Coordinates of C-alpha atoms and ligand atoms in Angstrom, one line a residue:
X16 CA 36.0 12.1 22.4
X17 CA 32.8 14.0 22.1
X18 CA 29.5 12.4 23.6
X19 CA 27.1 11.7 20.5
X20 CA 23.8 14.4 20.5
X21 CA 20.8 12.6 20.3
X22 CA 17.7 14.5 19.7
X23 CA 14.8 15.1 22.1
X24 CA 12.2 13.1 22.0
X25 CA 8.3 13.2 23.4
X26 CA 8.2 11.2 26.6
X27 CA 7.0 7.8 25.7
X28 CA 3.4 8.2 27.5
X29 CA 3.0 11.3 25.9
X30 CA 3.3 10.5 22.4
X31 CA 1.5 7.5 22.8
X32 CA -1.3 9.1 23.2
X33 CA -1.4 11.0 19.9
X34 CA 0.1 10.8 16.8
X35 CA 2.5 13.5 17.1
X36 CA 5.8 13.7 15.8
X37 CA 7.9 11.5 18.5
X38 CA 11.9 13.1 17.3
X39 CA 12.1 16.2 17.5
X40 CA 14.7 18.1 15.6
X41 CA 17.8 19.3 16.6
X42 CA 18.2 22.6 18.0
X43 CA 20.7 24.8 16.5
X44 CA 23.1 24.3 19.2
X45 CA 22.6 20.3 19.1
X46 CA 23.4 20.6 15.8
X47 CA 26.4 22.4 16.1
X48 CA 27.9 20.0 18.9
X49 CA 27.1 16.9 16.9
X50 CA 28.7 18.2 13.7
X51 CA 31.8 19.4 15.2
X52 CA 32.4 15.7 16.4
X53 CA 33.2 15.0 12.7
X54 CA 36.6 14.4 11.9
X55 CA 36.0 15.6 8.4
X56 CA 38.0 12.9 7.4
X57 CA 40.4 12.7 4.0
X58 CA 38.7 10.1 2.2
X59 CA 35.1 10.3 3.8
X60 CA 33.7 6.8 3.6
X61 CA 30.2 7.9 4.6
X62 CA 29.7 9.0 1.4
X63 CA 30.0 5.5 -0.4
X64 CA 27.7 4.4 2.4
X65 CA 24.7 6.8 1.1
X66 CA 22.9 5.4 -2.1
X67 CA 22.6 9.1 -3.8
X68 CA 26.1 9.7 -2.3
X69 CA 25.2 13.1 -0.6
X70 CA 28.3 15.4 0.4
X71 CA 28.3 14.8 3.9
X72 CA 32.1 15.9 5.0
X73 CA 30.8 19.1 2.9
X74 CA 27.4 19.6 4.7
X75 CA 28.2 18.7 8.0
X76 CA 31.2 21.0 7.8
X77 CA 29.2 23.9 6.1
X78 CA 26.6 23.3 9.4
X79 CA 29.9 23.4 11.8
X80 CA 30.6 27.1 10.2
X81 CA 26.4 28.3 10.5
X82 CA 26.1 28.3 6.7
X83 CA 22.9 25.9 7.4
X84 CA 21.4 27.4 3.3
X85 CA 24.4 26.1 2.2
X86 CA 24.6 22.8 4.2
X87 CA 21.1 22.5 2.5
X88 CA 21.9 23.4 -0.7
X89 CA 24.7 20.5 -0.6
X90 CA 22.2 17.9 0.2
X91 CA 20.1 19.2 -2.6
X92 CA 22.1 19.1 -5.3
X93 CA 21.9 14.9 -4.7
X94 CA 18.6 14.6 -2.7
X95 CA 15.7 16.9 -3.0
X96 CA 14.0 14.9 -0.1
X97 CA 16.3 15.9 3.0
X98 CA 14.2 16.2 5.7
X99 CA 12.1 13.6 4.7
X100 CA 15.3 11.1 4.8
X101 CA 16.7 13.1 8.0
X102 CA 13.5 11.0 9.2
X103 CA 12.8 7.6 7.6
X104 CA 16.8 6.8 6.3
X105 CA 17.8 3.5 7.8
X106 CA 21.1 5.3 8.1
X107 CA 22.0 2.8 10.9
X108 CA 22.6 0.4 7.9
X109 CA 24.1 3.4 5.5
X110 CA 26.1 6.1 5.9
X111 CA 26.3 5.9 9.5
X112 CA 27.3 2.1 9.6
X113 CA 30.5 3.2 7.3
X114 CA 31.5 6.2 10.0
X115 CA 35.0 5.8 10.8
X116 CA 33.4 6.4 14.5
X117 CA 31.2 3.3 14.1
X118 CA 32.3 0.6 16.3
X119 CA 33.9 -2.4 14.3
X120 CA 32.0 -5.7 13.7
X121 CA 28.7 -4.2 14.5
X122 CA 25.7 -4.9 12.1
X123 CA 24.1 -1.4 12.4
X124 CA 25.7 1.5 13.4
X125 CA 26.8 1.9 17.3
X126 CA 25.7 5.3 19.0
X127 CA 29.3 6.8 18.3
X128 CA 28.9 7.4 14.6
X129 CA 28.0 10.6 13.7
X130 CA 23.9 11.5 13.5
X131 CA 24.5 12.1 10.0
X132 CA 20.3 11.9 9.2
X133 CA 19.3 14.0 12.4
X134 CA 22.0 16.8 11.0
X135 CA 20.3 16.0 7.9
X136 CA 16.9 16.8 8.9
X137 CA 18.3 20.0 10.3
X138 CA 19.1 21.2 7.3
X139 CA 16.1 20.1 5.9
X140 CA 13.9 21.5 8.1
X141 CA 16.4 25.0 8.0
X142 CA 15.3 24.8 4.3
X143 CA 11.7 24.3 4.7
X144 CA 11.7 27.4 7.1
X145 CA 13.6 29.7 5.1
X146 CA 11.3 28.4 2.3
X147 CA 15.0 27.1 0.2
X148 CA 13.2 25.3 -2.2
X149 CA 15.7 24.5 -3.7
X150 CA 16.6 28.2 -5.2
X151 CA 20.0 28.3 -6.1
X152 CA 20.1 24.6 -7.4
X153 CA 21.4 24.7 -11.6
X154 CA 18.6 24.3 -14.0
X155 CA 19.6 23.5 -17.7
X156 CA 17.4 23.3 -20.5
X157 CA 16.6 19.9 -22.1
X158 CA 13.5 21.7 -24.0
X159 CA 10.7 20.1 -26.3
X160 CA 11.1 16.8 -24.0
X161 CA 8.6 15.0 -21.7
X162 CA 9.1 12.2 -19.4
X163 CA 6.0 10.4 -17.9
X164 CA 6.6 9.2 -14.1
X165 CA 4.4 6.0 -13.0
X166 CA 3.9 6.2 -9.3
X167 CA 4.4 9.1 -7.0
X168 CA 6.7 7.1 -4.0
X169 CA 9.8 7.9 -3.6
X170 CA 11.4 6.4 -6.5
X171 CA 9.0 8.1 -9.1
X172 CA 9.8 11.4 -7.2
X173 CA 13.5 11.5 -7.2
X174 CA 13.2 10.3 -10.5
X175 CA 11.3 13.4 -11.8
X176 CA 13.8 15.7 -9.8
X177 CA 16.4 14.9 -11.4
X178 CA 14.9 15.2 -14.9
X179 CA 13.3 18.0 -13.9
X180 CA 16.2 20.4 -13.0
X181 CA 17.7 19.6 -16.3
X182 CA 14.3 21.2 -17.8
X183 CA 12.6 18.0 -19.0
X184 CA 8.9 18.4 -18.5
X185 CA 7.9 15.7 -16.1
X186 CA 4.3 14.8 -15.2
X187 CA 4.0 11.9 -12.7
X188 CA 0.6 10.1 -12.4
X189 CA -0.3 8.6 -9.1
X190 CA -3.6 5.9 -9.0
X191 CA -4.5 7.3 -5.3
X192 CA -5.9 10.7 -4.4
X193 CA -3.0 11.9 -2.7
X194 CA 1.2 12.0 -3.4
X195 CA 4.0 10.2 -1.8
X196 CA 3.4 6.5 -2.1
X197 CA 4.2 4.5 1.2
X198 CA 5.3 7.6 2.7
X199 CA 1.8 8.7 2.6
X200 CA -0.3 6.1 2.9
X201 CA 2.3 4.0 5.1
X202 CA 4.1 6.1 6.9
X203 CA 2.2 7.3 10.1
X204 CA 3.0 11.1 10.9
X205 CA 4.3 10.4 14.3
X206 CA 7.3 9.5 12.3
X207 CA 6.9 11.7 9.2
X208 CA 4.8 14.9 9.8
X209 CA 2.9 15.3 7.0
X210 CA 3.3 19.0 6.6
X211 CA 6.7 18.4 5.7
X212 CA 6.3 15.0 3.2
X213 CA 4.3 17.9 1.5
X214 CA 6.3 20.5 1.5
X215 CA 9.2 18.4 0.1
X216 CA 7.0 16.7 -2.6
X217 CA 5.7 20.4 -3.3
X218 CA 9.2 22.0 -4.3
X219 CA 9.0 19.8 -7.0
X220 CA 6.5 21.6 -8.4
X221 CA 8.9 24.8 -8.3
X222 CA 11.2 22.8 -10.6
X223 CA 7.7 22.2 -12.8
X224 CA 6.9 19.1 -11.9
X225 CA 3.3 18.4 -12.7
X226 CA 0.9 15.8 -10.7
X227 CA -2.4 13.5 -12.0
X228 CA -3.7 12.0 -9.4
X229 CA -6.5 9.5 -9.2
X230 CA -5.4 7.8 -12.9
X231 CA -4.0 4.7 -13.1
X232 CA -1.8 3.5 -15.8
X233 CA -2.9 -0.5 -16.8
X234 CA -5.8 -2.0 -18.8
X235 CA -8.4 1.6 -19.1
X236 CA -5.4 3.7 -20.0
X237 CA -1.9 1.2 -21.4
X238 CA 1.0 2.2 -20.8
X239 CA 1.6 2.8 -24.8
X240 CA -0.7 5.4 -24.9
X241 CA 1.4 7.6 -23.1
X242 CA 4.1 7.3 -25.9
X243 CA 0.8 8.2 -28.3
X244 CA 0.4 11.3 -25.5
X245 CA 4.0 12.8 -26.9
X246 CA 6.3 11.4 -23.8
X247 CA 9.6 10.7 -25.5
X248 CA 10.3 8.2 -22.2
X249 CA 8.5 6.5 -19.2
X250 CA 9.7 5.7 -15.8
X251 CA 7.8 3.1 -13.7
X252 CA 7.9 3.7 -10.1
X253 CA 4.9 1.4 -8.8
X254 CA 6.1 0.1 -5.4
X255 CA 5.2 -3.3 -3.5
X256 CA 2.0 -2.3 -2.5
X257 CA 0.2 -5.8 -2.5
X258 CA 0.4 -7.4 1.1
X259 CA 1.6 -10.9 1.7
X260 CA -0.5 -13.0 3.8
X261 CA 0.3 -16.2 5.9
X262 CA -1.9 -18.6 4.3
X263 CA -2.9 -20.5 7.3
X264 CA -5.9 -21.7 8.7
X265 CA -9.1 -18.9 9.4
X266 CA -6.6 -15.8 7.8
X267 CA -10.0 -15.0 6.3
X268 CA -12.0 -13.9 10.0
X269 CA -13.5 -10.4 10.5
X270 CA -10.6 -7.9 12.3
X271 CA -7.7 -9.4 10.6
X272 CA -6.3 -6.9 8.9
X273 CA -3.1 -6.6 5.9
X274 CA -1.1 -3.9 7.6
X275 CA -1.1 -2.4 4.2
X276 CA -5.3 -2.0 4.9
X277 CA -4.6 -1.0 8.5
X278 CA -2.0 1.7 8.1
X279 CA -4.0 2.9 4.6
X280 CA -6.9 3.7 6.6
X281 CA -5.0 5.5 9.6
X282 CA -2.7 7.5 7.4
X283 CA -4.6 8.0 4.3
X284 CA -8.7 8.1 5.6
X285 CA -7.7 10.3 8.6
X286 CA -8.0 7.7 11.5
X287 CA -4.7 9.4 13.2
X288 CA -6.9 12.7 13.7
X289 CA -9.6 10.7 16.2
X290 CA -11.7 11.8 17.5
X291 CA -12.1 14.6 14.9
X292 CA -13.1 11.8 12.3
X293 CA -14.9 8.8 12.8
X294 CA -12.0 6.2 12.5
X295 CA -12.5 3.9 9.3
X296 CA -10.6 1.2 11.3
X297 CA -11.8 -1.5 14.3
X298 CA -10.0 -0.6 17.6
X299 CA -9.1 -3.2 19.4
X300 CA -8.5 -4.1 23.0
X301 CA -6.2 -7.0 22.4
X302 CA -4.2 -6.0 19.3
X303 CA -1.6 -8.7 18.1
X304 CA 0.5 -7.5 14.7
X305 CA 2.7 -10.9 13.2
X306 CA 6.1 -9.5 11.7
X307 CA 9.4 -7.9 12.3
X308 CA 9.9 -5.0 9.6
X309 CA 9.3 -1.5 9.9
X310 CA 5.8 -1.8 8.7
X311 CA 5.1 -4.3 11.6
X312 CA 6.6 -1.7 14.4
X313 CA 4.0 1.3 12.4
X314 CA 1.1 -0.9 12.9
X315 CA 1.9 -2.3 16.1
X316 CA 2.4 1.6 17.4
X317 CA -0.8 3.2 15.6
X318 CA -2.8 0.2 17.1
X319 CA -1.5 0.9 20.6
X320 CA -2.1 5.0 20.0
X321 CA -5.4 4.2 18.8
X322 CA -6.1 2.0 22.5
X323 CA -5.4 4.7 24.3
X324 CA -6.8 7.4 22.1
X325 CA -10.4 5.3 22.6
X326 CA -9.9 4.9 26.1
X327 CA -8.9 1.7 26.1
X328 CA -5.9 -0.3 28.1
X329 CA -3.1 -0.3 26.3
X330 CA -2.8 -4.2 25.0
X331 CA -0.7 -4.4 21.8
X332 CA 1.7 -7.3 21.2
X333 CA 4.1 -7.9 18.2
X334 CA 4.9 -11.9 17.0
X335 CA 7.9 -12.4 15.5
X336 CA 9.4 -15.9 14.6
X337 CA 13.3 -15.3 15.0
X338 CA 14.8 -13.3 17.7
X339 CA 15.5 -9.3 18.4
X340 CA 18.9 -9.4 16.3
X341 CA 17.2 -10.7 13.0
X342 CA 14.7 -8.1 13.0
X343 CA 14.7 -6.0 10.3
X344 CA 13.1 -3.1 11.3
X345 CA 14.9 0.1 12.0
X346 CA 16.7 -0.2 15.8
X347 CA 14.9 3.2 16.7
X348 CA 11.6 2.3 15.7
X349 CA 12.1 -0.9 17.7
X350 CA 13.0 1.3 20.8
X351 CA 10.2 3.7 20.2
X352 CA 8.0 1.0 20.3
X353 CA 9.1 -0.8 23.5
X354 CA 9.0 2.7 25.6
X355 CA 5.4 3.1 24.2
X356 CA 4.2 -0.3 26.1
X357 CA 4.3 -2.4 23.1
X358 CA 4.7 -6.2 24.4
X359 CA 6.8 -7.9 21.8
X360 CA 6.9 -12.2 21.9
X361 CA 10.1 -13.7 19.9
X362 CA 10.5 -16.9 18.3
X363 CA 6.7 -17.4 17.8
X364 CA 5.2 -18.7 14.6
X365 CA 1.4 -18.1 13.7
X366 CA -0.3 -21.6 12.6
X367 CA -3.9 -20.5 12.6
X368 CA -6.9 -18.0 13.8
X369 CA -9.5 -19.2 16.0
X370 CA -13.0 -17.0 15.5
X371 CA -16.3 -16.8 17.4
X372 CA -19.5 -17.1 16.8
X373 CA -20.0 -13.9 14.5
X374 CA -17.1 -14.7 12.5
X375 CA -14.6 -12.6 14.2
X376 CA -11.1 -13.5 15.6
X377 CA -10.8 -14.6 18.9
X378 CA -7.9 -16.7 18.9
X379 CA -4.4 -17.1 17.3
X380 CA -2.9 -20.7 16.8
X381 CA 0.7 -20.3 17.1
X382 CA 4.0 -22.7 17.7
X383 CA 7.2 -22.1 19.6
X384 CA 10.6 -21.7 17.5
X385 CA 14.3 -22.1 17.6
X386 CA 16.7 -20.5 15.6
X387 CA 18.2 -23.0 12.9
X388 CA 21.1 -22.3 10.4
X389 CA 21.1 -19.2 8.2
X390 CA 18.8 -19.0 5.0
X391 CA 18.9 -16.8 2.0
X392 CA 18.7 -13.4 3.2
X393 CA 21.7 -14.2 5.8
X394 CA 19.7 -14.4 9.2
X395 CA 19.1 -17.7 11.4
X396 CA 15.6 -19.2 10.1
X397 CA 13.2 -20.0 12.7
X398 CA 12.7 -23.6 13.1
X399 CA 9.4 -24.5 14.4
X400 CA 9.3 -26.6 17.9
X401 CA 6.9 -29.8 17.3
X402 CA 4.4 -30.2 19.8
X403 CA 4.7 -26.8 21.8
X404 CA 1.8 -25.4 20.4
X405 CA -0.1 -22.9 22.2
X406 CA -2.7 -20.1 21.6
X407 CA -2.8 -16.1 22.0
X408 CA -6.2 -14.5 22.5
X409 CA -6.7 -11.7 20.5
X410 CA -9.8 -9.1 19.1
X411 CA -8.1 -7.6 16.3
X412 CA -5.1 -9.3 14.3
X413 CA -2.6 -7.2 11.7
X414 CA -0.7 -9.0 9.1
X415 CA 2.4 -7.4 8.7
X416 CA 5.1 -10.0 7.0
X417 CA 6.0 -8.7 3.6
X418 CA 5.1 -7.0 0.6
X419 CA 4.9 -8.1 -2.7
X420 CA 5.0 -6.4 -6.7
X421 CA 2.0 -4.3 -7.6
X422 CA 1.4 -6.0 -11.0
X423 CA -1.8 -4.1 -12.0
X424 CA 0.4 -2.4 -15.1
X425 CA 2.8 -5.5 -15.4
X426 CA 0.2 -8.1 -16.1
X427 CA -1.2 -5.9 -18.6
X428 CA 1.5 -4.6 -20.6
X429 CA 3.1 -6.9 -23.2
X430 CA 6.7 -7.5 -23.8
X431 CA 7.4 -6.0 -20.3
X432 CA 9.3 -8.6 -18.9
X433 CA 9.3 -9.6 -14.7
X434 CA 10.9 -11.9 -12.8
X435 CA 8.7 -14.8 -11.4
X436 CA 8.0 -12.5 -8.1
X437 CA 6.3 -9.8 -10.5
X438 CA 9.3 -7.4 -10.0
X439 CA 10.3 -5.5 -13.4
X440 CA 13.6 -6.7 -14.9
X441 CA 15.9 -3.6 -15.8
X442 CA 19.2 -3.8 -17.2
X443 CA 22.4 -1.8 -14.6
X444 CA 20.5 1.8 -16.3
X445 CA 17.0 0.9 -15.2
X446 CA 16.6 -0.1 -18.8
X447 CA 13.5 -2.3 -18.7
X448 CA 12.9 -5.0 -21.8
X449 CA 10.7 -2.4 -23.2
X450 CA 12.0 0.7 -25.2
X451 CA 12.4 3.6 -23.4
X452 CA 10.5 2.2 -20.5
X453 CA 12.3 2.6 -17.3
X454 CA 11.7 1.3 -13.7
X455 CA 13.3 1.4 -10.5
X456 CA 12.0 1.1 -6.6
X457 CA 10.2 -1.5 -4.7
X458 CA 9.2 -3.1 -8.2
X459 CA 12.2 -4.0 -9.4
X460 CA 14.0 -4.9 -6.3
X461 CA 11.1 -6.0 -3.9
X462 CA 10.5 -4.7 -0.9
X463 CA 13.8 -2.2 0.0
X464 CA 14.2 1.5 1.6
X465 CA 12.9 5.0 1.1
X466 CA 17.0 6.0 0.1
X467 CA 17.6 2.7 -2.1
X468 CA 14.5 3.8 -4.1
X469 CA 15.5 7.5 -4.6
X470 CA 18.7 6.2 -5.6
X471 CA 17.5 3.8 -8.3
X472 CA 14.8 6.8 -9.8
X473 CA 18.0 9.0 -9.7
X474 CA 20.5 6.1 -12.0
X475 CA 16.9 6.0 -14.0
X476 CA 16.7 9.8 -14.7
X477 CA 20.4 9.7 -15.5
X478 CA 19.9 7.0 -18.0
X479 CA 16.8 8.6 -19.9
X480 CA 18.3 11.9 -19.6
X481 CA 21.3 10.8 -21.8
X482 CA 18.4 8.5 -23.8
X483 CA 17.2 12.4 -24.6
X484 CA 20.2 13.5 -25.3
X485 CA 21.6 11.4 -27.8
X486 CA 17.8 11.4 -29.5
X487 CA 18.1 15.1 -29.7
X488 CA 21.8 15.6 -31.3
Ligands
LIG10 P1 5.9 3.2 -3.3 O1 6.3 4.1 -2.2 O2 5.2 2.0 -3.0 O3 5.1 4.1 -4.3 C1 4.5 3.5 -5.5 C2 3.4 4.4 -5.9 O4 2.9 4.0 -7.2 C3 2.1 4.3 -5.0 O5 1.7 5.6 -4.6 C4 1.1 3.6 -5.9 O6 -0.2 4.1 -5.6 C5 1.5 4.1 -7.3 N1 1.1 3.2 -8.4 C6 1.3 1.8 -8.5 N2 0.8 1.3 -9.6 C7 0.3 2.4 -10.3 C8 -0.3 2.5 -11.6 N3 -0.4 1.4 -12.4 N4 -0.7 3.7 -12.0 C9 -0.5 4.8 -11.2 N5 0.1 4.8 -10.0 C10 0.5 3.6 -9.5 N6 11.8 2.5 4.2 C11 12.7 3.3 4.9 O7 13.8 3.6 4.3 N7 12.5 3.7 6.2 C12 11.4 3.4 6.8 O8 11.2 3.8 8.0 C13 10.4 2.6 6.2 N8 9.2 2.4 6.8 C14 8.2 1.7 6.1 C15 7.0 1.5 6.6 C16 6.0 0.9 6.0 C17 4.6 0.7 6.6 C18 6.2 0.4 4.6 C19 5.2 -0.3 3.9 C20 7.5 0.6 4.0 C21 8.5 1.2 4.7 N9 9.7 1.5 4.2 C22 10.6 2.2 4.8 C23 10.0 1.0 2.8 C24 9.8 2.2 1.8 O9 8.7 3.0 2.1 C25 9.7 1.7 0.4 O10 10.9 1.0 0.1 C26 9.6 2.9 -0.6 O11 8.5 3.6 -0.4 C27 9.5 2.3 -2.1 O12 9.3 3.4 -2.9 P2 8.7 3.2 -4.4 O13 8.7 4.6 -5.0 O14 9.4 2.1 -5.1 O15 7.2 2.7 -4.1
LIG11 FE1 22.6 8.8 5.2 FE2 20.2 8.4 4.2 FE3 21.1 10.8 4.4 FE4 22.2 9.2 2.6 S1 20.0 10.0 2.7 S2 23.2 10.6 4.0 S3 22.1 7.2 3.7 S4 20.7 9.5 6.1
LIG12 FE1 32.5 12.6 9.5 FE2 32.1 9.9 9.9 FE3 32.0 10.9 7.4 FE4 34.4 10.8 8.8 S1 33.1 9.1 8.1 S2 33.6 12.5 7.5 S3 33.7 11.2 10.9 S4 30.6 11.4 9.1

């Protein structure tokens, strides 16, 4: 059995420091060795295992024989956004986990299953440097239509690639300044450079795609207007972009932060490029982020670069209420973050902030856990310890435990029904309660991943492309 290739990565006190890209890709001979491990198996079940159910016996076959355009090309014709997944997929818990080389019983994928997403992001990034763009991909004509896209995250963009190539005009509007939803404004670059976030976003312009940015679609412009514009359909890609807080005690002190805030003004006012811009954001010297996702490991890690940018000691420490296993961020981020000095305290429960005399947080309240019985999303709920409280002393304080529906277009649109979370209801083809309104991403089915988003956009576009069709015959 062949050893499993894993990519280079910056050395841990290195990256640290900056916000540079910490994986770095594959070199051509990595990703030779690591594709030939495939068994290019009969009935591939990796494929099932990948929401927009990419080729990947074809690509990683087509990359074992050099023909990286047409490994490329492969991925394309199901996802225009391969580097970008190569990158951010959870494939731990997709394609990889349903590897025949994945290690039975396991909850994520073990290291033996095939680096499907790294051999992804080679081609990607082969793509990108060749500039692919996507040439070669079919085009049909669907003329005289056009399709409005709400949102420009990941599920508004697949969404509009795939209309797009089939010639439907497609204009997405965004409310911020610049494109890419979460994986602009939450994403840090030292896990998605954002040269090539653009770059992907920009070759759908080369299949016409056009962008509005800085318009939101809600009570100064209604989403029927847009029907009054001409669009013969809408899709609504809006995301989870309102933070969840913890509703105890003192939440309300100066230098606690959302991690939505936090990471919004690292990624999207420039903080990253200190000291080359005055950082929008309070550094702090005894950082403590509360939560267990992904967006709790990208806080905990800017805050920590940020330290050390600034000179300070390193002092960042993440609170989580259950254990390592129920964490639900992605295993590599949770590596990356303990190489990088991150301090991380398990089975710990928030119950309160403590502030000084201007106001500002000094202290965190907090009670020891256990882990009870399983609740409704599967893992062991954290069961609070009576009487072992204790406190955590602290300058700056990130929120990080959850999302929730963006409702600044749902409370103001009528007959658009939700569910009692705010997320959209659609039918199995995106079909919302409105007519020819469309959803699909974070605001339908709450908080989820970059690849389950794409793929609902793409079932969207499938189901207003065939909308289109049967109103034009
Ligand atoms: P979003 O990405 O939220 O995009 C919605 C867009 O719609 C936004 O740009 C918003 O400004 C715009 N919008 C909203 N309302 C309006 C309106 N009325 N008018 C105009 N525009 C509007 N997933 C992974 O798979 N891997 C990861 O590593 C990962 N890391 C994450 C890290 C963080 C910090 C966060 C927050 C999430 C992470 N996720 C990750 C989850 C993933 O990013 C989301 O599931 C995904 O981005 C959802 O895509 P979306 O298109 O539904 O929404
Ligand atoms: Fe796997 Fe994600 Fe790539 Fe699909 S997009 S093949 S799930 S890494
Ligand atoms: Fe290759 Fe694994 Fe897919 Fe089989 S299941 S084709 S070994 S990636």
């Amino acid at each position: 059995m062949m050893i499993p290739i894993q990519p280079k990565e910056l050395p841990p006190k290195k990256r640290a420091a900056s916000f540079a890209e910490v994986v770095q890709l594959y070199s051509e001979e990595e990703a030779l060795k690591e594709a030939k491990r495939c068994l290019q198996c009969k009935n591939p079940p990796c494929i099932a295992g990948c929401p927009v159910e990419i080729d990947i016996k074809k690509f990683i076959h087509q990359i074992t024989q050099k023909d990286f355009k047409g490994a490329y090309l492969t991925i394309r014709e199901k996802n225009d956004f391969p580097s970008i997944c190569g990158m951010v997929c959870p494939a731990e818990y997709q394609c990889r986990l349903a590897c025949v080389l994945n290690k039975k019983g396991m909850p994520y994928a073990s290291e033996e299953a095939i680096n499907i997403h790294f051999l992804e992001r080679f081609a990607g990034d082969y793509g990108i440097k060749h500039s692919t763009k996507g040439k070669g991909l079919r085009i049909k004509k669907l003329k005289n239509k056009k399709v409005a896209v709400v949102g420009s995250g990941p599920a508004g963009l697949a969404c509009a690639g795939e209309l797009a190539r089939q010639g439907v005009k497609v204009i997405i509007v965004e409310s911020l300044h610049k494109t890419g939803g979460v994986l602009q404004y939450g994403i840090p670059p030292f896990r998605l450079p954002r040269d090539i976030l653009d770059y992907e976003i920009d070759c759908l312009k080369d299949l016409g795609v056009e962008f509005k940015k800085n318009l939101i679609i809600g009570r100064t412009k209604p989403l029927q207007e847009l029907f009054k514009e001409g669009f013969s359909a809408i899709f609504l890609g809006l995301g989870a972009g309102v933070p969840a807080f913890l509703g105890v005690e003192g939440e309300n002190l100066g230098n606690i932060y959302s991690a939505n805030e936090f990471l919004t003004r690292i990624n999207l006012m420039s903080a990253y490029k200190f000291p080359e811009f005055h950082t929008p954001v309070n550094i702090g010297k005894q950082v403590v982020v509360i939560g267990g996702g992904n967006t709790a490991m990208d806080a905990a890690r800017c805050a920590l670069r940020l330290q050390r940018m600034s000179g300070f000691k390193p002092d960042t420490t993440i609170l989580y209420r259950r254990t390592e296993t129920e964490m639900p961020a992605r295993r590599l981020e949770i590596g990356h973050a303990k190489e990088e000095g991150i301090k991380f305290e398990f089975l710990v429960q928030p119950t309160g902030f403590i502030g000084d005399d201007l106001g500002l947080v000094k202290k965190i309240k907090c009670l020891k856990c256990r882990l009870g019985e399983p609740d409704s999303s599967g893992r062991r709920s954290p069961v609070p310890i009576k009487g072992s409280d204790f406190e955590i002393e602290c300058d700056l304080a990130v929120i990080a435990v959850g999302l929730k529906a963006n409702q600044l277009l749902t409370a103001v649109t009528p007959g658009l029904k939700t569910d009692k979370y705010g997320n959209i209801l659609v039918d199995k083809n995106m079909q919302t309660s409105l007519k020819r309104v469309f959803a699909g991403g974070d605001i339908v089915g709450g908080e989820g991943t970059v690849i389950e988003a794409l793929g609902m956009g793409k079932r969207a576009a499938r189901a207003i492309l065939k909308n289109l069709t049967n109103s034009t015959s």
